[in-house]
Tab-separated table of C-alpha atoms in Angstrom:
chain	number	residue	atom	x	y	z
A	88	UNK	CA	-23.084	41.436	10.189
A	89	UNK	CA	-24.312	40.187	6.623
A	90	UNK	CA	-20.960	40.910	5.178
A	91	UNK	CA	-18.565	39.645	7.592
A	92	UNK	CA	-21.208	36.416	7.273
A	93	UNK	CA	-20.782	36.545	3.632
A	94	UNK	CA	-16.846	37.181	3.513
A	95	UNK	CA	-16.501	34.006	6.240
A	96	UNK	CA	-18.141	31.678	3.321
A	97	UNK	CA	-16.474	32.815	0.760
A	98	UNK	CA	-13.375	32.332	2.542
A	99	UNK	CA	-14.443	28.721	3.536
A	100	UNK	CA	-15.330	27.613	0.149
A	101	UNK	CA	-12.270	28.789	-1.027
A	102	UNK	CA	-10.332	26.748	1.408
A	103	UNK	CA	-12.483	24.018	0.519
A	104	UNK	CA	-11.652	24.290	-3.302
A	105	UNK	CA	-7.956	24.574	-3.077
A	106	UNK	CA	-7.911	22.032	-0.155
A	107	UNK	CA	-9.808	19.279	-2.008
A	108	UNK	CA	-7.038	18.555	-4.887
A	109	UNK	CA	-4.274	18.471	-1.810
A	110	UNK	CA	-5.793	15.688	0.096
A	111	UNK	CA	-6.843	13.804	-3.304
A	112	UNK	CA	-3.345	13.934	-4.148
A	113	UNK	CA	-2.379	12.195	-1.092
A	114	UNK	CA	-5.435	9.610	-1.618
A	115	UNK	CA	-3.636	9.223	-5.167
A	116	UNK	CA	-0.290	8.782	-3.457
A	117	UNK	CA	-1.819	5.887	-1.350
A	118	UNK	CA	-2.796	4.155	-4.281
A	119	UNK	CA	-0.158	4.228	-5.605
A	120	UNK	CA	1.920	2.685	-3.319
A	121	UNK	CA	-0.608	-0.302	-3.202
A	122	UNK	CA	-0.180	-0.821	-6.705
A	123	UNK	CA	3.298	-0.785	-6.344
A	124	UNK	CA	3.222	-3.373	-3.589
A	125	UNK	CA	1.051	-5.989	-5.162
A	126	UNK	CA	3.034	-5.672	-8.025
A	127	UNK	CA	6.131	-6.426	-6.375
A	128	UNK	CA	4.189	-9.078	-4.282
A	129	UNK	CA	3.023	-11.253	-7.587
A	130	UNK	CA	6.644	-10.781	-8.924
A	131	UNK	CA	7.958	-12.756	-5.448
A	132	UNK	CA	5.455	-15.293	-5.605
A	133	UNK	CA	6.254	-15.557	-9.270
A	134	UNK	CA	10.192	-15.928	-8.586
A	135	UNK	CA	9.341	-17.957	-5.833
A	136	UNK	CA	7.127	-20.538	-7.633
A	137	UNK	CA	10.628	-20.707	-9.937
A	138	UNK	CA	12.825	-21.357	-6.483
A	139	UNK	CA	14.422	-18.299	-6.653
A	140	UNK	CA	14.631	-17.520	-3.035
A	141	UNK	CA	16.674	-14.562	-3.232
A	142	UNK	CA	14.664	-13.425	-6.386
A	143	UNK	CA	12.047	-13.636	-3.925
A	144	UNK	CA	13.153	-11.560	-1.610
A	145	UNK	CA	14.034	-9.042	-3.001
A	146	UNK	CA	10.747	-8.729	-4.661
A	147	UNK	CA	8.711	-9.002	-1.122
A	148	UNK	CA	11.445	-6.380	0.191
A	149	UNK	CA	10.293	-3.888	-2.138
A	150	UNK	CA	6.433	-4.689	-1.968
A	151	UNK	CA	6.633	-4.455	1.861
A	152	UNK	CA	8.230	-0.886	1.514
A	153	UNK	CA	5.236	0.203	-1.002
A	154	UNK	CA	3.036	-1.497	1.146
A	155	UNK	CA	4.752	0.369	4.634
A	156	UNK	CA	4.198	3.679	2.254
A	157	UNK	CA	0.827	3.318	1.305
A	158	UNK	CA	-0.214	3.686	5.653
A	159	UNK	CA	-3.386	3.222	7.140
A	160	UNK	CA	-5.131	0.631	9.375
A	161	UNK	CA	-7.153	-1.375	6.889
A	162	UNK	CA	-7.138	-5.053	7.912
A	163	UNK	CA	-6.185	-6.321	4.945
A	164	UNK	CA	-3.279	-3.745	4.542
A	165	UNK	CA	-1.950	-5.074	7.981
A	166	UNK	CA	-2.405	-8.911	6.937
A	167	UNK	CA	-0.097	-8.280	3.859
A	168	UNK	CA	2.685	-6.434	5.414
A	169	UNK	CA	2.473	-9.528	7.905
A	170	UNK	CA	2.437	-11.737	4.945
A	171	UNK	CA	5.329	-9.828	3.245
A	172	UNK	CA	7.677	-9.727	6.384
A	173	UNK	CA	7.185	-13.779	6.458
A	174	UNK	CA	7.659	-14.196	2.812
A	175	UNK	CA	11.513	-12.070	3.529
A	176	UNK	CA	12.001	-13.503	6.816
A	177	UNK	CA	11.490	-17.342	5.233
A	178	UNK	CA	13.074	-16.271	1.571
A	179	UNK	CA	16.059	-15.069	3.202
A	180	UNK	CA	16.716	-18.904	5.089
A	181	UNK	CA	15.794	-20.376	1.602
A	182	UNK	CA	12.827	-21.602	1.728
A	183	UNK	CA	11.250	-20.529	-1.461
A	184	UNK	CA	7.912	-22.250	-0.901
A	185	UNK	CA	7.222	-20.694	2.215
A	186	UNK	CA	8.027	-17.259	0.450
A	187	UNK	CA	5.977	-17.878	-2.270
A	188	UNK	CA	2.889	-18.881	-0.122
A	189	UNK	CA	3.107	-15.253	1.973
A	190	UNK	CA	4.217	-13.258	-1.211
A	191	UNK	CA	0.756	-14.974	-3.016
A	192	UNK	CA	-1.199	-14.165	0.472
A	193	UNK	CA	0.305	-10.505	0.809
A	194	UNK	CA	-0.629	-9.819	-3.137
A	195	UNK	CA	-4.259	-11.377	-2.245
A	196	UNK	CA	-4.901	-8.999	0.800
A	197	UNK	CA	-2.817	-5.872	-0.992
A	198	UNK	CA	-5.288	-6.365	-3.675
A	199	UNK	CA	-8.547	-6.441	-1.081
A	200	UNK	CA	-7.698	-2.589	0.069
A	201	UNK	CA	-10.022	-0.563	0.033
């Protein structure tokens, strides 16, 4: 009984050890991605604040796939992809202030996740 105790540990821990860098990795991935999308945010705002709509756009485009990519339920994840899809939805009718105010507010609440 000791050793089949004994051989179900070992073969637990050793899950545990080569399971840990797989799901880090993914944790890694995540980050990434949020990076990525805050990045891209501050560039739209940054276009945007020049009145280069389409600049703009394309910018908050990207940083809403990143953004899509990096997953999860975190409010403040949700409140920039909301941001985001307003900064494209108003970039692409021209208004480059009104993409510029949700690219800035996406970038703010990208940056918040935690």
């Amino acid at each position: 009984m000791r050793r089949i105790l004994r051989s179900a540990l070992v073969v637990i821990g050793g899950s545990l050890l080569l399971g840990a860098p797989l799901f880090n990795g993914v944790a890694l991935a995540g980050d990434k991605h949020l990076a990525e999308a805050v990045e891209h945010a501050r560039g739209a705002a940054s276009h945007g604040k020049e009145g280069h709509a389409d600049a703009c756009v394309q910018h908050a485009e990207e940083a809403l796939k990143h953004a899509t990519a990096a997953g999860g339920k975190n409010p403040h994840l949700l409140e920039g992809v909301k941001h985001l899809t307003e900064a494209v939805k108003h970039g692409k009718a021209g208004h480059a202030e009104a993409c510029t105010e949700h690219a800035d507010g996406g970038a703010t609440h990208l940056a918040e996740v935690k």
